[in-house]
Amino acid sequence: AQSVTQPDIHITVSEGASLELRCNYSYGATPYLFWYVQSPGQGLQLLLKYFSGDTLVQGIKGFEAEFKRSQSSFNLRKPSVHWSDAAEYFCAVGPGGGADGLTFGKGTHLIIQP
Amino acid sequence: GAVVSQHPSRVICKSGTSVKIECRSLDFQATTMFWYRQFPKKSLMLMATSNEGSKATYEQGVEKDKFLINHASLTLSTLTVTSAHPEDSSFYICSARDPPVTDTQYFGPGTRLTVL
């Protein structure tokens, strides 16, 4: 069965500092990988996705993620965080084709210090 | 980008009553929609897959007679929580697959259900 692990429940970063959120997955085939962000009172917003090709994917809001098959990881990065980045971040894996639901990690709560 | 709405955003009901939650794709047609449940401090758990014009497919452990799903059109899926109990209180989120942009699900803002 597929699973997603986000080992950090909370992360605190100073504004302007770099950020890396970890995501490890377990999946029997080539995974389709996603990062979503959830702000209070708002729905999940897709930051970026990886299906195939270049393992470094660029997303919205200055985020990027790197797929590393050997480590079963898909870590999210941002070189300089802004206070508005404070939110809950979810990594998800799916079988592709869009016909099946996603399996989500438990999320990482990002706190931005001034 | 594709927009998915949910209604209502919050609902409070008495134990034993039924509650209907609507999920709409506003600017695209969605042959497939998904319903998730999110517990506090927990990830989203897939409840069921809703396909337009056919019966929903439920995940293991989800009671299909309690959580009725109807996908009557290409832009609307509904989730009805029947005979609600306090343990059904949760955050319910739907998503819709946008066919021209395959493999991507767009999520609604969620519905907070509180059963008293």
PDB file of C-alpha atoms in Angstrom, chain A:
ATOM      1  CA  ALA A   1       0.000   0.000   0.000  1.00  0.00           C
ATOM      2  CA  GLN A   2       1.164   3.493  -0.684  1.00  0.00           C
ATOM      3  CA  SER A   3       2.088   5.852   2.102  1.00  0.00           C
ATOM      4  CA  VAL A   4       3.558   9.292   2.616  1.00  0.00           C
ATOM      5  CA  THR A   5       5.665  10.369   5.551  1.00  0.00           C
ATOM      6  CA  GLN A   6       6.280  13.945   6.518  1.00  0.00           C
ATOM      7  CA  PRO A   7       8.610  13.582   9.482  1.00  0.00           C
ATOM      8  CA  ASP A   8       8.348  17.161  10.710  1.00  0.00           C
ATOM      9  CA  ILE A   9       5.054  18.091  12.346  1.00  0.00           C
ATOM     10  CA  HIS A  10       6.154  21.687  12.956  1.00  0.00           C
ATOM     11  CA  ILE A  11       8.947  23.762  11.472  1.00  0.00           C
ATOM     12  CA  THR A  12       9.877  27.282  12.517  1.00  0.00           C
ATOM     13  CA  VAL A  13      11.858  29.437  10.133  1.00  0.00           C
ATOM     14  CA  SER A  14      12.880  33.071  10.278  1.00  0.00           C
ATOM     15  CA  GLU A  15      11.532  35.324   7.586  1.00  0.00           C
ATOM     16  CA  GLY A  16      14.027  35.515   4.736  1.00  0.00           C
ATOM     17  CA  ALA A  17      15.662  32.213   5.614  1.00  0.00           C
ATOM     18  CA  SER A  18      15.633  29.161   3.402  1.00  0.00           C
ATOM     19  CA  LEU A  19      13.174  26.323   3.875  1.00  0.00           C
ATOM     20  CA  GLU A  20      13.134  22.609   3.242  1.00  0.00           C
ATOM     21  CA  LEU A  21      10.150  20.405   4.056  1.00  0.00           C
ATOM     22  CA  ARG A  22      10.737  16.692   3.924  1.00  0.00           C
ATOM     23  CA  CYS A  23       8.563  14.091   2.268  1.00  0.00           C
ATOM     24  CA  ASN A  24       9.193  10.391   1.876  1.00  0.00           C
ATOM     25  CA  TYR A  25       6.877   8.064   0.051  1.00  0.00           C
ATOM     26  CA  SER A  26       6.282   4.382  -0.352  1.00  0.00           C
ATOM     27  CA  TYR A  27       4.795   3.321  -3.637  1.00  0.00           C
ATOM     28  CA  GLY A  28       4.992   0.236  -5.800  1.00  0.00           C
ATOM     29  CA  ALA A  29       5.310   1.960  -9.154  1.00  0.00           C
ATOM     30  CA  THR A  30       6.397   5.298 -10.530  1.00  0.00           C
ATOM     31  CA  PRO A  31       4.622   7.761  -8.316  1.00  0.00           C
ATOM     32  CA  TYR A  32       2.831  10.936  -9.154  1.00  0.00           C
ATOM     33  CA  LEU A  33       3.864  13.365  -6.437  1.00  0.00           C
ATOM     34  CA  PHE A  34       2.275  16.584  -5.278  1.00  0.00           C
ATOM     35  CA  TRP A  35       2.765  19.346  -2.753  1.00  0.00           C
ATOM     36  CA  TYR A  36      -0.273  21.263  -1.534  1.00  0.00           C
ATOM     37  CA  VAL A  37      -0.548  24.191   0.852  1.00  0.00           C
ATOM     38  CA  GLN A  38      -3.509  24.789   3.139  1.00  0.00           C
ATOM     39  CA  SER A  39      -4.039  28.161   4.763  1.00  0.00           C
ATOM     40  CA  PRO A  40      -6.619  28.685   7.521  1.00  0.00           C
ATOM     41  CA  GLY A  41     -10.080  28.979   6.067  1.00  0.00           C
ATOM     42  CA  GLN A  42      -8.881  28.177   2.584  1.00  0.00           C
ATOM     43  CA  GLY A  43      -8.779  25.086   0.468  1.00  0.00           C
ATOM     44  CA  LEU A  44      -5.730  23.155  -0.566  1.00  0.00           C
ATOM     45  CA  GLN A  45      -3.747  24.898  -3.240  1.00  0.00           C
ATOM     46  CA  LEU A  46      -1.453  22.966  -5.552  1.00  0.00           C
ATOM     47  CA  LEU A  47       2.126  24.208  -5.293  1.00  0.00           C
ATOM     48  CA  LEU A  48       3.741  21.810  -7.715  1.00  0.00           C
ATOM     49  CA  LYS A  49       3.641  18.294  -9.059  1.00  0.00           C
ATOM     50  CA  TYR A  50       5.983  15.688 -10.486  1.00  0.00           C
ATOM     51  CA  PHE A  51       4.948  13.116 -13.022  1.00  0.00           C
ATOM     52  CA  SER A  52       8.085  12.446 -15.072  1.00  0.00           C
ATOM     53  CA  GLY A  53      11.043  14.126 -16.704  1.00  0.00           C
ATOM     54  CA  ASP A  54      13.233  16.669 -14.961  1.00  0.00           C
ATOM     55  CA  THR A  55      13.448  15.680 -11.314  1.00  0.00           C
ATOM     56  CA  LEU A  56      13.638  19.292 -10.163  1.00  0.00           C
ATOM     57  CA  VAL A  57      10.234  20.872 -10.533  1.00  0.00           C
ATOM     58  CA  GLN A  58       9.327  24.494 -10.150  1.00  0.00           C
ATOM     59  CA  GLY A  59       6.068  25.557  -8.617  1.00  0.00           C
ATOM     60  CA  ILE A  60       4.163  28.640  -7.690  1.00  0.00           C
ATOM     61  CA  LYS A  61       5.159  31.176  -5.044  1.00  0.00           C
ATOM     62  CA  GLY A  62       8.864  30.461  -5.524  1.00  0.00           C
ATOM     63  CA  PHE A  63       8.717  26.853  -4.364  1.00  0.00           C
ATOM     64  CA  GLU A  64      10.582  23.972  -5.922  1.00  0.00           C
ATOM     65  CA  ALA A  65      10.863  20.261  -5.175  1.00  0.00           C
ATOM     66  CA  GLU A  66      13.294  17.560  -6.125  1.00  0.00           C
ATOM     67  CA  PHE A  67      12.331  13.968  -6.813  1.00  0.00           C
ATOM     68  CA  LYS A  68      14.959  11.491  -5.675  1.00  0.00           C
ATOM     69  CA  ARG A  69      13.987   7.976  -6.568  1.00  0.00           C
ATOM     70  CA  SER A  70      16.899   6.387  -4.717  1.00  0.00           C
ATOM     71  CA  GLN A  71      15.797   8.037  -1.493  1.00  0.00           C
ATOM     72  CA  SER A  72      12.046   7.835  -2.160  1.00  0.00           C
ATOM     73  CA  SER A  73      11.894  11.514  -1.375  1.00  0.00           C
ATOM     74  CA  PHE A  74      10.234  14.603  -2.756  1.00  0.00           C
ATOM     75  CA  ASN A  75      11.388  17.472  -0.572  1.00  0.00           C
ATOM     76  CA  LEU A  76       9.984  20.964  -0.945  1.00  0.00           C
ATOM     77  CA  ARG A  77      12.295  23.956  -0.871  1.00  0.00           C
ATOM     78  CA  LYS A  78      12.165  27.714  -0.973  1.00  0.00           C
ATOM     79  CA  PRO A  79      15.253  29.933  -0.876  1.00  0.00           C
ATOM     80  CA  SER A  80      13.687  32.761   1.113  1.00  0.00           C
ATOM     81  CA  VAL A  81      10.422  32.489   3.008  1.00  0.00           C
ATOM     82  CA  HIS A  82       7.910  35.261   3.523  1.00  0.00           C
ATOM     83  CA  TRP A  83       5.539  35.684   6.449  1.00  0.00           C
ATOM     84  CA  SER A  84       2.686  34.812   4.107  1.00  0.00           C
ATOM     85  CA  ASP A  85       4.151  31.321   3.660  1.00  0.00           C
ATOM     86  CA  ALA A  86       2.988  30.345   7.137  1.00  0.00           C
ATOM     87  CA  ALA A  87       0.522  27.510   6.540  1.00  0.00           C
ATOM     88  CA  GLU A  88       0.104  23.749   6.553  1.00  0.00           C
ATOM     89  CA  TYR A  89       1.948  21.882   3.831  1.00  0.00           C
ATOM     90  CA  PHE A  90       0.918  18.475   2.563  1.00  0.00           C
ATOM     91  CA  CYS A  91       2.812  16.042   0.407  1.00  0.00           C
ATOM     92  CA  ALA A  92       0.698  13.566  -1.542  1.00  0.00           C
ATOM     93  CA  VAL A  93       1.177  10.612  -3.834  1.00  0.00           C
ATOM     94  CA  GLY A  94      -1.170   9.200  -6.417  1.00  0.00           C
ATOM     95  CA  PRO A  95      -1.219   6.484  -9.025  1.00  0.00           C
ATOM     96  CA  GLY A  96      -1.591   8.896 -11.893  1.00  0.00           C
ATOM     97  CA  GLY A  97      -4.295   9.124 -14.477  1.00  0.00           C
ATOM     98  CA  GLY A  98      -6.329  11.304 -12.189  1.00  0.00           C
ATOM     99  CA  ALA A  99      -8.895   8.597 -11.679  1.00  0.00           C
ATOM    100  CA  ASP A 100      -7.796   7.659  -8.191  1.00  0.00           C
ATOM    101  CA  GLY A 101      -7.640   9.599  -5.003  1.00  0.00           C
ATOM    102  CA  LEU A 102      -4.458  10.804  -3.392  1.00  0.00           C
ATOM    103  CA  THR A 103      -2.681   9.543  -0.311  1.00  0.00           C
ATOM    104  CA  PHE A 104      -1.568  12.413   1.875  1.00  0.00           C
ATOM    105  CA  GLY A 105       1.097  12.832   4.501  1.00  0.00           C
ATOM    106  CA  LYS A 106       0.087  14.205   7.884  1.00  0.00           C
ATOM    107  CA  GLY A 107       1.284  17.652   7.013  1.00  0.00           C
ATOM    108  CA  THR A 108       3.951  20.030   8.249  1.00  0.00           C
ATOM    109  CA  HIS A 109       2.928  23.209  10.007  1.00  0.00           C
ATOM    110  CA  LEU A 110       5.216  26.047   8.970  1.00  0.00           C
ATOM    111  CA  ILE A 111       5.708  28.912  11.388  1.00  0.00           C
ATOM    112  CA  ILE A 112       7.500  32.060  10.268  1.00  0.00           C
ATOM    113  CA  GLN A 113       9.373  34.088  12.842  1.00  0.00           C
ATOM    114  CA  PRO A 114       9.793  37.819  12.223  1.00  0.00           C
TER     115      PRO A 114
END
